[in-house]
Amino acid sequence: MTTTSSDSGNESPVESFADCHVGIVNTMRDLADLPALLEPARRFHAVSMRIEDFFNRVVLIHHQEEEEELFPAVLSSATIGEERSEVQRIVSHLTDEHRTIEAAFAKLIPTIKAASKDLTAELNAHDIDAVVNDYLVHARYEEEVFLPLAKAILERNGNHMAALGMSLHMRHGTEMARRHYGSI
């Protein structure tokens, strides 16, 4: 007995071949996308591999230098009274933000490292966005509020600015201090 299209669920063998092409064509489109997907995947891997080193060698050291060099220099040079109280308030605020940002970074690093090794690992976009946003807000506040105040206070006495410069020089050497800090 011969099977007709009505006997096999209304699909002829020829239609079955055509349906198979749909899946093949879709996969061919995915295959065509592979070269374009490779560069973002490489960038993801490269960025994720350097985050921990960046955190340890840049963020933590930057915070440490602010807290051990810049903040004390500005506090000691601020006029006793309202100005020093304002500087102390700002320094406390910035130091608290340092700890918050550092804790958030430290929490993210293991998940970022896991994702760099295994693309099935999940990254929480909300947590990453929060760290990025918190740091950008922090940096903007430092640049718009604290650093102009610090510069005004330290420039009143050239020796104070020179002492900060010497302290940074001792930490980094002349070229590194010039490259990272220039003039405050």
Short mmCIF file of C-alpha atoms in Angstrom, two decimals:
data_model
loop_
_atom_site.label_atom_id
_atom_site.label_comp_id
_atom_site.label_asym_id
_atom_site.label_seq_id
_atom_site.Cartn_x
_atom_site.Cartn_y
_atom_site.Cartn_z
CA MET A 1 0.00 0.00 0.00
CA THR A 2 1.25 3.45 -0.91
CA THR A 3 1.33 6.25 1.67
CA THR A 4 -0.36 9.42 0.59
CA SER A 5 -0.09 12.86 2.11
CA SER A 6 -3.38 12.28 3.92
CA ASP A 7 -2.02 9.10 5.53
CA SER A 8 1.09 10.86 6.96
CA GLY A 9 -0.39 13.89 8.67
CA ASN A 10 -0.97 16.08 5.61
CA GLU A 11 2.74 16.55 4.83
CA SER A 12 4.34 15.09 1.75
CA PRO A 13 7.91 13.86 1.85
CA VAL A 14 8.89 16.81 -0.36
CA GLU A 15 7.38 19.27 2.12
CA SER A 16 9.37 17.58 4.86
CA PHE A 17 12.56 18.41 2.98
CA ALA A 18 11.43 22.01 2.59
CA ASP A 19 10.67 22.27 6.33
CA CYS A 20 14.14 20.96 7.11
CA HIS A 21 15.61 23.82 5.07
CA VAL A 22 14.05 26.34 7.44
CA GLY A 23 16.20 25.06 10.29
CA ILE A 24 19.28 24.78 8.10
CA VAL A 25 18.86 28.31 6.72
CA ASN A 26 18.44 29.73 10.25
CA THR A 27 21.60 27.94 11.37
CA MET A 28 23.46 29.23 8.29
CA ARG A 29 22.47 32.77 9.33
CA ASP A 30 23.85 32.06 12.81
CA LEU A 31 27.02 30.72 11.21
CA ALA A 32 27.34 33.92 9.17
CA ASP A 33 27.11 35.94 12.41
CA LEU A 34 30.05 34.14 14.04
CA PRO A 35 32.83 36.45 12.79
CA ALA A 36 30.93 39.51 14.05
CA LEU A 37 30.36 37.83 17.44
CA LEU A 38 33.99 36.84 17.92
CA GLU A 39 35.34 40.35 18.57
CA PRO A 40 32.78 41.20 21.29
CA ALA A 41 33.51 37.81 22.90
CA ARG A 42 37.25 38.54 22.82
CA ARG A 43 36.67 42.00 24.29
CA PHE A 44 34.51 40.51 27.04
CA HIS A 45 37.24 38.03 27.90
CA ALA A 46 40.01 40.66 27.87
CA VAL A 47 38.06 43.15 30.01
CA SER A 48 36.88 40.52 32.48
CA MET A 49 40.43 39.19 32.91
CA ARG A 50 41.84 42.61 33.85
CA ILE A 51 39.12 43.81 36.25
CA GLU A 52 40.65 42.34 39.40
CA ASP A 53 44.11 43.70 38.60
CA PHE A 54 42.59 47.10 37.78
CA PHE A 55 40.71 47.10 41.07
CA ASN A 56 43.81 46.19 43.09
CA ARG A 57 46.36 48.33 41.24
CA VAL A 58 44.28 51.38 40.40
CA VAL A 59 41.11 51.77 42.45
CA LEU A 60 42.45 50.61 45.83
CA ILE A 61 45.72 52.50 45.46
CA HIS A 62 43.95 55.66 44.30
CA HIS A 63 41.67 55.53 47.34
CA GLN A 64 44.63 54.82 49.63
CA GLU A 65 46.59 57.78 48.27
CA GLU A 66 43.64 60.11 48.66
CA GLU A 67 43.09 58.94 52.23
CA GLU A 68 46.76 58.92 53.24
CA GLU A 69 48.05 61.93 51.29
CA LEU A 70 45.44 64.26 49.84
CA PHE A 71 42.77 64.24 52.53
CA PRO A 72 45.19 64.80 55.44
CA ALA A 73 47.01 67.56 53.51
CA VAL A 74 43.78 69.42 52.84
CA LEU A 75 42.51 68.90 56.40
CA SER A 76 45.71 70.19 57.96
CA SER A 77 45.77 73.21 55.63
CA ALA A 78 42.10 74.11 56.07
CA THR A 79 41.30 77.09 58.25
CA ILE A 80 40.13 76.07 61.73
CA GLY A 81 36.39 76.42 62.09
CA GLU A 82 33.78 76.26 59.36
CA GLU A 83 36.20 75.45 56.53
CA ARG A 84 37.87 72.58 58.36
CA SER A 85 34.47 71.24 59.46
CA GLU A 86 33.29 71.30 55.84
CA VAL A 87 36.47 69.55 54.65
CA GLN A 88 36.07 66.92 57.39
CA ARG A 89 32.45 66.33 56.36
CA ILE A 90 33.44 65.93 52.70
CA VAL A 91 36.42 63.68 53.54
CA SER A 92 34.20 61.46 55.70
CA HIS A 93 31.64 61.28 52.90
CA LEU A 94 34.28 60.39 50.28
CA THR A 95 35.92 57.81 52.55
CA ASP A 96 32.54 56.16 53.18
CA GLU A 97 31.97 56.05 49.42
CA HIS A 98 35.41 54.46 48.97
CA ARG A 99 34.45 51.60 51.31
CA THR A 100 31.07 51.15 49.60
CA ILE A 101 32.60 51.06 46.12
CA GLU A 102 35.39 48.74 47.23
CA ALA A 103 32.92 46.31 48.80
CA ALA A 104 30.76 46.31 45.67
CA PHE A 105 33.79 45.75 43.44
CA ALA A 106 35.03 42.91 45.66
CA LYS A 107 31.60 41.27 45.43
CA LEU A 108 31.58 41.50 41.62
CA ILE A 109 35.08 40.22 40.94
CA PRO A 110 34.37 36.49 41.55
CA THR A 111 31.33 36.51 39.25
CA ILE A 112 33.23 38.40 36.55
CA LYS A 113 36.12 35.92 36.76
CA ALA A 114 33.67 33.01 36.59
CA ALA A 115 32.00 34.46 33.50
CA SER A 116 35.36 34.96 31.81
CA LYS A 117 36.04 31.22 32.19
CA ASP A 118 32.53 29.95 31.56
CA LEU A 119 30.12 31.90 29.40
CA THR A 120 27.18 30.11 30.99
CA ALA A 121 27.88 31.95 34.27
CA GLU A 122 25.54 34.81 34.99
CA LEU A 123 26.51 38.44 35.50
CA ASN A 124 24.08 40.65 37.35
CA ALA A 125 23.74 43.71 35.14
CA HIS A 126 22.05 45.62 37.96
CA ASP A 127 25.04 45.08 40.29
CA ILE A 128 27.48 46.13 37.58
CA ASP A 129 25.43 49.20 36.71
CA ALA A 130 25.27 50.13 40.40
CA VAL A 131 29.08 49.98 40.79
CA VAL A 132 29.62 51.97 37.60
CA ASN A 133 27.02 54.56 38.57
CA ASP A 134 28.28 54.85 42.16
CA TYR A 135 31.83 55.39 40.98
CA LEU A 136 30.85 57.95 38.35
CA VAL A 137 28.81 59.90 40.92
CA HIS A 138 31.72 59.66 43.39
CA ALA A 139 34.28 60.86 40.83
CA ARG A 140 32.03 63.72 39.69
CA TYR A 141 31.57 64.86 43.31
CA GLU A 142 35.32 64.76 43.91
CA GLU A 143 36.03 66.67 40.71
CA GLU A 144 33.29 69.27 41.12
CA VAL A 145 33.31 69.78 44.89
CA PHE A 146 36.35 68.42 46.69
CA LEU A 147 39.24 68.92 44.26
CA PRO A 148 38.49 72.61 43.57
CA LEU A 149 38.23 73.17 47.34
CA ALA A 150 41.44 71.19 47.92
CA LYS A 151 43.26 73.22 45.29
CA ALA A 152 42.07 76.54 46.75
CA ILE A 153 43.10 75.50 50.27
CA LEU A 154 46.49 74.09 49.30
CA GLU A 155 47.36 76.99 46.98
CA ARG A 156 47.04 79.49 49.84
CA ASN A 157 50.38 78.21 51.05
CA GLY A 158 52.80 77.07 48.35
CA ASN A 159 54.62 74.93 50.89
CA HIS A 160 51.50 72.83 51.46
CA MET A 161 51.07 72.13 47.74
CA ALA A 162 54.81 71.41 47.48
CA ALA A 163 54.64 69.03 50.45
CA LEU A 164 51.80 67.09 48.82
CA GLY A 165 53.73 66.99 45.55
CA MET A 166 56.84 65.72 47.34
CA SER A 167 54.84 63.08 49.16
CA LEU A 168 53.40 61.83 45.88
CA HIS A 169 56.84 61.96 44.30
CA MET A 170 58.19 59.81 47.08
CA ARG A 171 55.42 57.31 46.45
CA HIS A 172 55.71 57.13 42.70
CA GLY A 173 58.77 58.85 41.45
CA THR A 174 58.66 62.04 39.45
CA GLU A 175 57.30 60.71 36.17
CA MET A 176 54.50 58.61 37.59
CA ALA A 177 53.32 61.43 39.87
CA ARG A 178 53.34 63.85 36.94
CA ARG A 179 51.47 61.40 34.72
CA HIS A 180 48.74 60.54 37.25
CA TYR A 181 48.35 63.74 39.23
CA GLY A 182 49.82 66.63 37.28
CA SER A 183 48.84 69.69 39.20
CA ILE A 184 45.91 69.32 41.54
#
